[in-house]
Amino acid sequence: MAGGRVIVIGSSRQVQGLHIEGKILAACSCEFSTVSTASVSHKDEIIQISETPCSEFELELGKCIEARVGAFKIGALYTADSITAISSVLQKCNNVHCVLDSEAIFKSRQKITPEIISAAREKLLPFTTVISATVPEAKLLLDNARIPIEYPQDMEDVKTLGKTLLSLGPKFVLIKREIFDEVAKETLHFVLCTNTEEPLVVASRFSNPNCVTGMSYSIPGVIAANLVNGHDIPTAVYAAFEFVEAAVREETLFS
């Protein structure tokens, strides 16, 4: 379904989280609304998390879906209750894309609990258009579902991991990796899996003079924007990686 706004769900941080998501979606010429799951701050190298009360979160989520919605981009989640609330909304929104960033969910706290993994697996994956994950996160989801699979040793194993994760419900599985080396170069590569075609494997190596890290966190939001703007899923994913590469080269957004 093309058109509509992107609903971005995640944590509020001073220079990260929903703040950077807003800059990215604006750069994609995309209408969006944000719903905060928590306020995150740092003090004396200690991360302080103030979770949004579930009733307040549900109220804000309900307000956002009063307008036409084209896609959800789901990031940092802190409770099973918030996952249940999102799942309920997704079930009501027919033909709306959902881009799930498991990296944001799994790294939102120091230790991810089995309860959160189970809730995400059972209540979000069946309604997910694209899940964006790293290899460890994909493995955790499959372990939680008691689906035995060895940790990947090569690219063929990564493809197998992605295709196996499809069995949990998402239409597409994106396994991504960001590699930074000591000569101010960056490599982004991804494997995109679906049940109907062979996995797509793409790698891009480019200059990163400002040594920017964490670029891959912005990719799910750009995918959601591209879907709302009418791209098919493989094109939306490929274009998202191109967007990040261009932003680094032109020193925009990540400066």
C-alpha positions in Angstrom: 0.0 0.0 0.0 1.7 3.2 -1.2 1.0 6.6 0.5 0.1 7.5 4.0 2.4 8.4 6.9 5.0 6.4 8.7 4.4 5.8 12.4 7.8 5.6 14.1 7.9 3.8 17.5 11.0 4.0 19.6 12.8 5.7 22.4 13.5 9.4 22.8 17.1 10.4 23.1 18.9 13.7 22.9 20.7 13.0 19.6 19.6 9.5 18.7 16.4 7.5 18.6 13.3 9.4 17.5 15.4 12.6 17.0 17.5 11.2 14.2 14.5 9.2 12.8 12.7 12.4 12.3 15.6 14.0 10.4 15.9 10.9 8.2 12.2 10.7 7.3 12.1 14.4 6.6 15.0 13.9 4.2 13.0 11.2 2.5 10.1 13.6 1.9 7.9 11.4 4.0 5.1 12.4 6.4 5.5 10.8 9.8 4.4 10.7 13.5 6.5 9.4 16.4 5.4 7.5 19.5 7.9 7.2 22.3 8.3 4.1 24.3 10.8 5.6 26.8 13.0 8.6 27.5 16.7 7.6 27.6 19.5 9.7 29.1 23.1 9.2 30.1 24.6 10.4 33.3 28.1 9.5 34.5 28.2 6.8 31.9 25.1 5.2 33.3 22.1 4.8 31.0 18.8 5.9 32.6 15.6 4.7 31.1 12.2 6.2 32.0 9.6 4.0 30.3 6.4 5.6 29.0 3.4 4.3 31.0 1.5 1.8 28.9 -1.8 3.7 29.1 -0.1 6.9 27.8 1.7 4.9 25.1 -1.6 3.3 23.9 -3.3 6.7 23.9 -0.5 8.3 21.7 -0.5 5.2 19.4 -4.3 5.5 19.0 -4.0 9.2 18.0 -1.4 8.4 15.3 -3.6 5.9 13.5 -6.5 8.3 13.2 -4.8 9.6 10.0 -4.0 7.4 7.0 -1.1 5.1 7.9 1.2 3.6 5.2 3.8 1.9 7.4 5.0 1.3 10.9 8.7 1.4 11.8 9.2 -0.3 15.1 12.3 0.3 17.1 13.2 0.2 20.8 10.6 -1.6 23.0 10.9 -2.1 26.7 7.9 -4.1 27.9 5.8 -7.0 26.8 2.7 -4.8 27.3 3.9 -2.3 24.7 4.5 -5.1 22.3 1.0 -6.4 22.9 -0.4 -2.9 22.3 1.4 -2.6 19.0 0.3 -6.0 17.9 -3.3 -5.1 18.5 -2.9 -2.0 16.3 -1.2 -4.0 13.6 -4.1 -6.5 13.5 -6.5 -3.6 12.9 -4.5 -1.9 10.1 -5.0 -3.9 7.0 -2.5 -3.7 4.1 -0.1 -1.5 6.1 3.7 -2.3 6.0 5.6 -3.0 9.2 9.3 -2.7 9.3 10.7 -4.2 12.5 14.2 -3.2 13.7 15.2 -6.1 16.0 18.6 -4.5 16.7 16.9 -1.5 18.4 14.7 -3.8 20.4 17.5 -6.2 21.5 19.9 -3.4 22.4 17.4 -1.1 24.1 18.5 -2.5 27.5 21.6 -4.1 28.9 20.1 -7.5 28.9 17.2 -8.7 26.7 14.8 -11.0 28.6 13.2 -14.1 27.2 9.8 -12.5 27.9 10.6 -9.7 25.4 12.0 -12.1 22.8 8.9 -14.3 23.0 6.5 -11.4 22.8 8.3 -9.9 19.8 8.4 -13.3 18.1 4.8 -14.3 18.8 3.0 -10.9 18.5 5.1 -8.8 16.0 6.7 -11.2 13.5 3.5 -12.6 12.1 2.5 -9.0 11.1 5.9 -7.9 9.9 6.7 -7.0 6.3 10.5 -6.7 6.8 12.5 -7.6 9.9 15.9 -6.0 10.0 18.2 -8.0 12.1 21.9 -8.9 12.8 23.0 -12.5 12.8 23.0 -12.8 16.7 19.4 -11.4 16.9 18.1 -13.8 14.2 19.7 -16.6 16.1 18.2 -15.5 19.4 14.7 -15.4 17.8 15.1 -18.9 16.4 16.5 -20.3 19.7 13.5 -18.8 21.5 11.2 -20.6 19.1 13.2 -23.8 19.7 14.2 -24.1 16.1 17.7 -25.6 16.1 20.2 -24.0 13.8 24.0 -23.6 14.0 25.6 -20.2 14.2 26.6 -19.1 10.7 30.2 -19.6 9.6 29.9 -18.3 6.0 27.5 -16.4 3.7 25.6 -19.6 2.7 24.9 -20.2 6.4 23.6 -16.6 6.7 21.2 -17.2 3.8 20.0 -20.4 5.6 19.5 -18.4 8.8 17.5 -15.8 7.1 15.3 -18.3 5.2 14.7 -20.2 8.5 13.6 -17.0 10.2 10.9 -16.6 7.6 9.1 -19.5 9.2 8.3 -17.2 12.2 6.0 -15.0 10.0 7.8 -12.1 8.4 7.4 -11.7 4.6 11.1 -10.6 4.2 14.1 -11.1 6.4 17.0 -8.6 6.1 20.3 -9.6 7.7 22.6 -6.7 7.8 26.1 -6.0 9.0 28.2 -2.8 9.3 32.0 -3.2 9.2 34.3 -0.3 10.1 38.1 -0.5 9.6 41.1 1.6 10.5 41.5 3.4 7.2 38.2 5.4 7.4 36.4 3.0 5.1 33.0 1.5 5.7 31.4 -1.7 4.4 27.7 -2.3 4.6 26.4 -5.6 3.4 23.0 -7.3 3.6 21.2 -10.5 2.8 17.5 -10.2 1.9 15.5 -13.4 2.1 11.9 -14.2 1.0 10.1 -17.4 0.3 9.6 -16.8 -3.4 13.1 -15.9 -4.6 16.8 -16.7 -4.0 18.4 -14.5 -1.3 19.7 -11.1 -2.5 23.3 -10.4 -1.3 24.7 -6.9 -1.6 27.8 -5.3 -0.3 29.0 -1.7 -0.6 32.4 -0.3 0.5 32.9 3.5 0.7 34.9 6.2 2.4 33.9 7.3 5.9 36.3 10.2 6.7 34.5 11.2 9.8 34.5 7.7 11.2 30.7 7.7 11.6 29.4 4.5 13.2 25.9 3.2 13.8 24.7 4.1 10.3 22.8 0.8 9.9 20.4 1.9 12.6 18.8 4.4 10.2 18.2 1.8 7.5 14.8 0.4 8.7 13.3 3.9 8.9 14.4 4.6 5.3 13.0 1.3 4.2 9.6 2.3 5.7 9.7 5.7 4.0 10.6 4.0 0.6 7.6 1.6 1.0 5.2 4.5 1.7 6.7 6.3 -1.4 5.7 3.4 -3.6 8.8 1.2 -3.9 8.6 -2.6 -3.9 10.4 -4.3 -1.0 13.7 -5.3 -2.7 14.0 -1.8 -4.2 13.1 -0.1 -0.9 15.8 -2.1 0.9 18.5 -1.5 -1.7 17.6 2.2 -1.9 17.9 2.5 1.9 21.5 1.4 1.8 22.2 3.8 -1.0 20.6 6.6 1.0 22.9 5.9 4.0 26.0 5.7 1.8 25.1 9.0 0.2 24.5 10.6 3.6 27.9 9.6 4.8 29.7 10.8 1.6 27.9 14.1 1.6 28.3 14.5 5.4 24.6 15.1 5.9 22.4 13.7 8.7 25.3 11.9 10.4 27.5 15.0 10.9 
